[in-house]
Coordinates of C-alpha atoms and ligand atoms in Angstrom, one line a residue:
M1 CA 0.2 0.5 0.2
K2 CA 0.7 3.2 -1.0
I3 CA 1.4 5.9 2.5
T4 CA -0.1 8.0 1.0
D5 CA -3.4 6.2 0.7
I6 CA -2.5 5.7 4.8
I7 CA -1.7 9.5 5.3
T8 CA -3.9 10.9 3.6
A9 CA -7.6 8.7 4.8
D10 CA -10.1 9.8 7.0
R11 CA -9.2 7.9 9.9
P12 CA -5.4 9.2 12.7
S13 CA -2.3 7.3 11.2
L14 CA 0.4 5.8 14.1
S15 CA 2.9 4.7 12.5
F16 CA 6.5 3.7 14.2
E17 CA 10.1 3.9 13.1
V18 CA 12.9 1.1 13.0
F19 CA 17.0 1.8 12.5
P20 CA 19.1 -1.3 11.4
P21 CA 21.6 -2.4 13.1
K22 CA 25.4 -1.2 12.7
T23 CA 27.0 -4.4 13.5
S24 CA 25.3 -7.6 12.1
D25 CA 25.2 -8.9 15.8
N26 CA 22.7 -6.5 16.7
F27 CA 20.5 -8.4 13.8
E28 CA 18.4 -10.8 15.8
S29 CA 18.1 -7.5 18.6
V30 CA 16.9 -5.0 16.4
M31 CA 14.8 -7.4 14.0
S32 CA 13.3 -9.0 17.6
A33 CA 12.0 -5.4 17.9
A34 CA 11.0 -4.5 14.9
M35 CA 8.5 -7.5 14.5
Q36 CA 6.7 -6.1 18.1
I37 CA 6.0 -3.0 17.3
A38 CA 4.8 -4.7 13.9
S39 CA 2.5 -6.9 16.1
L40 CA 1.1 -4.0 17.4
N41 CA -0.2 -2.9 13.9
P42 CA -0.1 0.2 13.3
S43 CA -0.2 2.2 10.8
Y44 CA 3.0 1.5 8.6
M45 CA 6.8 1.7 10.2
S46 CA 9.7 3.5 8.2
V47 CA 13.5 1.7 8.6
T48 CA 16.2 4.4 8.3
Y49 CA 19.0 3.9 5.9
G50 CA 22.8 3.6 6.7
A51 CA 25.0 5.8 4.3
G52 CA 27.8 4.0 3.4
G53 CA 28.9 0.4 6.2
G54 CA 28.6 -2.4 5.4
T55 CA 24.7 -2.7 7.3
S56 CA 22.6 -0.2 4.3
H57 CA 21.1 -3.9 2.9
Y58 CA 19.7 -4.7 6.3
T59 CA 17.0 -1.4 5.4
A60 CA 15.8 -3.4 2.6
S61 CA 16.1 -7.1 4.6
I62 CA 13.8 -5.0 7.3
A63 CA 11.5 -3.6 5.4
S64 CA 10.7 -7.3 3.5
S65 CA 9.5 -8.5 7.3
L66 CA 7.7 -6.3 8.2
M67 CA 5.6 -6.3 5.0
E68 CA 6.1 -10.1 5.1
A69 CA 4.2 -9.7 9.1
G70 CA 1.5 -7.6 7.3
V71 CA 3.0 -4.5 7.4
T72 CA 3.2 -1.6 4.7
P73 CA 6.5 -0.6 4.9
L74 CA 8.7 2.8 4.4
A75 CA 12.8 2.2 3.0
H76 CA 14.7 5.2 3.8
L77 CA 17.5 6.0 1.3
S78 CA 19.9 8.3 1.4
C79 CA 22.1 9.3 -1.3
I80 CA 25.1 11.9 -0.3
S81 CA 27.8 9.5 0.0
A82 CA 26.0 6.8 -2.6
T83 CA 26.6 6.6 -6.7
H84 CA 24.1 6.4 -9.3
A85 CA 25.3 2.7 -9.9
T86 CA 24.4 1.8 -6.5
I87 CA 20.3 3.8 -6.0
R88 CA 19.8 2.1 -9.5
E89 CA 21.1 -1.8 -7.2
R90 CA 18.7 -0.1 -4.0
L91 CA 16.0 0.4 -6.3
D92 CA 16.0 -3.3 -8.1
D93 CA 16.5 -4.8 -4.8
L94 CA 13.2 -2.7 -3.2
R95 CA 10.8 -3.3 -6.3
A96 CA 12.1 -6.7 -6.6
R97 CA 10.9 -6.9 -3.0
G98 CA 7.6 -6.3 -3.5
I99 CA 8.1 -2.3 -1.0
E100 CA 6.7 0.6 -2.5
N101 CA 7.8 3.3 -0.5
I102 CA 11.0 5.5 -0.2
L103 CA 12.0 8.1 2.1
A104 CA 14.3 9.9 -0.7
L105 CA 17.1 12.0 1.4
R106 CA 20.3 13.1 1.3
G107 CA 21.9 11.9 4.3
D108 CA 24.4 14.1 6.4
I109 CA 27.7 14.8 4.5
P110 CA 30.7 13.3 5.7
K111 CA 33.1 14.5 7.8
D112 CA 35.8 14.3 5.2
F113 CA 33.9 14.5 1.5
S114 CA 35.2 16.5 -1.0
P115 CA 32.6 18.0 -3.7
E116 CA 33.9 17.5 -6.4
K117 CA 33.6 13.4 -6.3
L118 CA 29.5 13.5 -4.9
E119 CA 26.9 11.7 -7.8
Y120 CA 24.3 14.1 -5.4
H121 CA 24.4 17.3 -3.6
Y122 CA 20.7 16.9 -2.9
A123 CA 17.6 15.0 -1.7
S124 CA 15.7 16.5 -4.5
E125 CA 18.1 15.2 -7.0
L126 CA 17.5 11.4 -5.2
A127 CA 13.6 12.2 -5.7
S128 CA 13.5 12.9 -9.2
E129 CA 15.9 10.5 -10.2
I130 CA 13.3 7.8 -8.5
R131 CA 10.3 9.5 -9.9
D132 CA 11.8 8.7 -13.0
Y133 CA 12.9 5.3 -12.3
G134 CA 9.2 4.8 -11.7
G135 CA 6.7 2.5 -9.7
F136 CA 7.8 4.1 -5.6
C137 CA 5.8 6.4 -3.5
I138 CA 8.5 8.9 -2.3
G139 CA 8.5 10.9 0.4
G140 CA 10.7 13.4 1.8
A141 CA 12.2 15.1 5.0
C142 CA 11.1 18.3 5.9
Y143 CA 12.3 20.3 9.2
P144 CA 9.7 22.5 11.5
E145 CA 12.4 24.7 12.8
S146 CA 14.7 24.6 9.3
H147 CA 17.6 22.6 8.5
P148 CA 21.2 23.8 9.8
D149 CA 22.5 24.0 7.0
S150 CA 20.1 26.1 5.9
A151 CA 20.7 29.9 6.2
D152 CA 17.0 31.0 7.0
S153 CA 13.7 29.1 7.0
A154 CA 12.6 31.1 3.9
S155 CA 15.8 29.5 1.8
D156 CA 14.7 26.3 3.9
I157 CA 10.8 26.3 2.2
E158 CA 12.2 27.1 -1.3
A159 CA 13.9 24.5 -1.4
L160 CA 11.4 21.9 -0.4
R161 CA 9.4 22.8 -2.6
I162 CA 11.9 21.6 -5.2
K163 CA 12.3 18.4 -3.6
V164 CA 7.9 18.2 -3.5
E165 CA 8.6 19.6 -7.3
C166 CA 10.7 16.9 -8.1
G167 CA 8.2 14.0 -6.7
C168 CA 8.1 13.8 -3.2
E169 CA 4.6 13.1 -3.1
F170 CA 4.3 14.1 1.1
L171 CA 6.5 15.1 3.3
T172 CA 7.7 13.8 7.1
T173 CA 9.3 16.2 10.1
Q174 CA 11.6 15.8 12.4
M175 CA 10.9 16.0 15.5
F176 CA 10.2 19.2 17.5
F177 CA 8.8 19.3 21.1
D178 CA 6.4 22.4 21.2
N179 CA 2.7 21.5 18.5
N180 CA 3.1 25.7 17.6
I181 CA 6.2 25.1 15.9
L182 CA 4.5 22.6 13.8
Y183 CA 1.5 24.3 13.1
N184 CA 3.6 27.7 12.0
F185 CA 6.0 25.6 9.6
L186 CA 2.6 24.1 8.2
W187 CA 0.9 27.4 7.1
R188 CA 4.7 28.8 5.6
L189 CA 4.0 25.2 3.5
R190 CA 0.8 26.4 2.8
R191 CA 1.6 30.5 1.9
A192 CA 5.0 28.9 -0.4
G193 CA 2.1 26.3 -2.3
I194 CA 3.4 23.4 -0.6
D195 CA 0.5 21.0 0.1
V196 CA 1.6 18.1 0.1
P197 CA 0.6 15.5 3.5
V198 CA 3.2 16.2 6.3
V199 CA 3.8 13.6 8.2
A200 CA 4.4 14.8 12.3
G201 CA 7.1 13.6 14.0
I202 CA 7.2 12.5 17.3
M203 CA 10.2 12.1 19.7
P204 CA 9.3 10.2 22.7
V205 CA 12.3 11.6 25.1
T206 CA 13.2 8.4 27.6
N207 CA 17.0 9.4 27.6
A208 CA 17.6 13.0 29.8
K209 CA 21.7 12.1 28.1
S210 CA 21.0 12.0 24.7
I211 CA 19.1 14.1 24.4
R212 CA 20.3 17.6 24.7
R213 CA 22.8 16.2 22.1
I214 CA 20.5 15.7 19.5
C215 CA 19.0 18.4 19.5
S216 CA 21.4 21.0 19.9
I217 CA 22.8 18.7 16.1
S218 CA 19.8 19.5 15.0
G219 CA 19.1 22.8 16.3
T220 CA 15.4 20.9 18.1
M221 CA 14.0 23.9 21.0
L222 CA 13.5 22.3 23.3
P223 CA 10.8 24.1 25.4
Q224 CA 11.1 25.6 29.3
R225 CA 8.3 23.1 30.0
F226 CA 10.2 20.2 28.9
I227 CA 13.5 21.2 29.9
R228 CA 11.9 20.9 33.5
I229 CA 10.9 17.7 33.3
V230 CA 14.7 16.3 32.1
E231 CA 15.5 18.2 35.4
R232 CA 13.6 17.0 37.7
Y233 CA 13.7 13.5 36.2
G234 CA 17.0 12.5 34.6
D235 CA 18.2 11.7 36.8
N236 CA 16.3 8.9 36.9
P237 CA 15.0 6.2 34.1
E238 CA 11.9 5.3 35.3
A239 CA 10.5 8.2 35.9
M240 CA 12.0 10.1 33.0
L241 CA 10.9 6.8 30.9
Q242 CA 6.7 7.7 31.6
A243 CA 7.3 11.8 31.6
G244 CA 8.8 11.7 28.0
I245 CA 5.7 9.1 26.9
A246 CA 3.2 11.6 28.7
Y247 CA 4.6 14.3 27.1
A248 CA 5.0 12.8 23.5
T249 CA 1.0 11.8 24.3
E250 CA -0.1 14.9 25.0
Q251 CA 1.6 16.6 21.9
I252 CA 0.2 13.8 19.9
I253 CA -3.3 13.8 21.1
D254 CA -2.9 18.1 20.5
L255 CA -1.2 16.9 16.6
Y256 CA -5.1 15.0 16.7
A257 CA -6.8 17.3 17.8
N258 CA -6.1 20.2 15.6
G259 CA -6.5 18.0 12.3
I260 CA -2.6 16.7 12.7
N261 CA -4.1 12.8 10.9
A262 CA -0.7 11.0 10.4
V263 CA 2.0 11.0 13.1
H264 CA 4.9 8.7 13.2
I265 CA 6.9 7.7 16.5
Y266 CA 10.8 8.0 16.2
S267 CA 10.8 4.7 18.7
M268 CA 14.2 4.2 19.0
N269 CA 13.6 0.3 18.2
R270 CA 12.2 0.2 21.5
P271 CA 9.1 -1.7 21.4
E272 CA 8.1 -1.4 25.4
V273 CA 7.5 2.6 24.6
A274 CA 5.8 2.4 21.0
Q275 CA 3.6 -0.3 23.0
K276 CA 2.7 2.7 25.7
I277 CA 2.1 5.3 23.3
R278 CA -0.4 2.8 20.6
E279 CA -2.0 2.2 24.3
N280 CA -2.5 5.5 24.4
V281 CA -4.2 7.2 22.4
A282 CA -6.4 3.3 22.0
S283 CA -9.5 5.3 21.5
I284 CA -8.5 8.0 19.8
I285 CA -7.6 6.5 16.8
A286 CA -9.7 3.7 16.8
Ligands
FAD301 P1 17.9 17.8 2.2 O1 16.7 17.5 1.8 O2 18.8 17.7 0.7 O3 18.2 19.0 2.0 C1 19.9 19.4 2.7 C2 20.3 20.7 2.8 O4 20.7 21.3 1.7 C3 19.3 22.1 3.9 O5 19.1 23.6 3.8 C4 18.1 22.4 2.5 O6 17.6 23.6 2.8 C5 19.3 22.2 1.6 N1 18.7 22.0 0.0 C6 17.8 21.4 -0.3 N2 17.8 21.4 -1.4 C7 18.0 22.2 -1.9 C8 18.1 23.2 -3.4 N3 17.7 22.3 -4.3 N4 19.3 24.3 -3.1 C9 19.9 24.7 -2.3 N5 19.2 24.4 -1.1 C10 19.5 23.0 -1.0 N6 19.4 10.7 7.3 C11 20.3 9.5 7.6 O7 21.1 9.2 7.4 N7 19.1 7.9 7.5 C12 17.8 8.1 7.5 O8 17.5 6.9 7.6 C13 17.5 9.1 7.5 N8 16.0 9.1 8.6 C14 15.9 10.6 8.2 C15 14.6 10.9 8.3 C16 13.4 12.3 8.2 C17 12.1 12.3 8.4 C18 14.4 13.3 9.1 C19 14.1 14.8 9.2 C20 15.9 12.9 8.9 C21 16.5 11.8 8.3 N9 18.2 11.5 8.1 C22 18.1 10.8 7.7 C23 18.7 12.8 8.5 C24 19.1 13.8 7.4 O9 19.3 12.3 6.4 C25 20.0 14.9 7.9 O10 19.3 15.7 8.1 C26 20.9 15.1 6.1 O11 21.6 16.4 6.8 C27 19.9 16.3 5.2 O12 18.8 15.5 4.4 P2 17.7 15.6 3.8 O13 17.3 14.8 2.7 O14 16.6 16.1 3.9 O15 18.2 16.7 2.8

């Protein structure tokens, strides 16, 4: 099934992300976590893509297993470290497996990169290549607080407009902790004529140590209300888990109540987190 059909349906959608292991040693535990999340009957599941390295093929194999388990997969694919030949191989593989949905990404620029050797510069180039290849529903990433590489939000929105013109049929947001930031972003998108469906990405924060670092890298703002929670419960893993899930649940209910029908959870391969969130909104999405 195409992601656009799922997220534009009348009922709210709730989907989850998993990421493949960095080494083959952890493959079984990641697969087990993915299958446990799949058993929660999500609207779809995305599988991230580790650019380069020897494990990028895991994305397709996890996505295939999800499909066998009856869940629509969204396979991420990034291009910054790729060649046109390797992208073609990935597309052939995804097509052979019957995977219909791809999130087309640039990926983070590698530290040791030499610009003249890059075959891709932006996700929009990958999106248009996938569109020309044919047969896939294509999504892209977007950033309610702007991508950290962008000079300003106007140029970021202009780049998004190009990405949509190049074939992205839906967008998934970077995490955000203040829903007003998303509502404002959506208004600016619509004003720029970008009218594809937008899936709201929500990260339940369960680990206080990593969140400040993640936010500073991604340019995501932590609201005072959230900082207080981290300060108060950050040293108590059980309390932080409960508070992080409660905060994310509140965000999700507010999004649905305001007509944002598609919510994607960055579940960090934690089935217990995915399950709690699913339970907390069970009647809302029924
Ligand atoms: P782009 O859309 O290419 O944007 C990158 C920068 O270039 C932005 O500043 C943009 O404004 C600018 N830009 C874009 N197009 C143009 C243009 N035509 N002209 C001028 N400027 C332009 N990373 C992974 O490695 N694997 C994953 O699986 C993965 N999944 C992700 C899922 C989501 C939902 C999100 C939000 C991010 C994900 N990332 C992933 C991280 C992502 O790869 C990084 O944020 C990366 O730095 C940017 O990727 P992008 O596809 O948004 O790039």
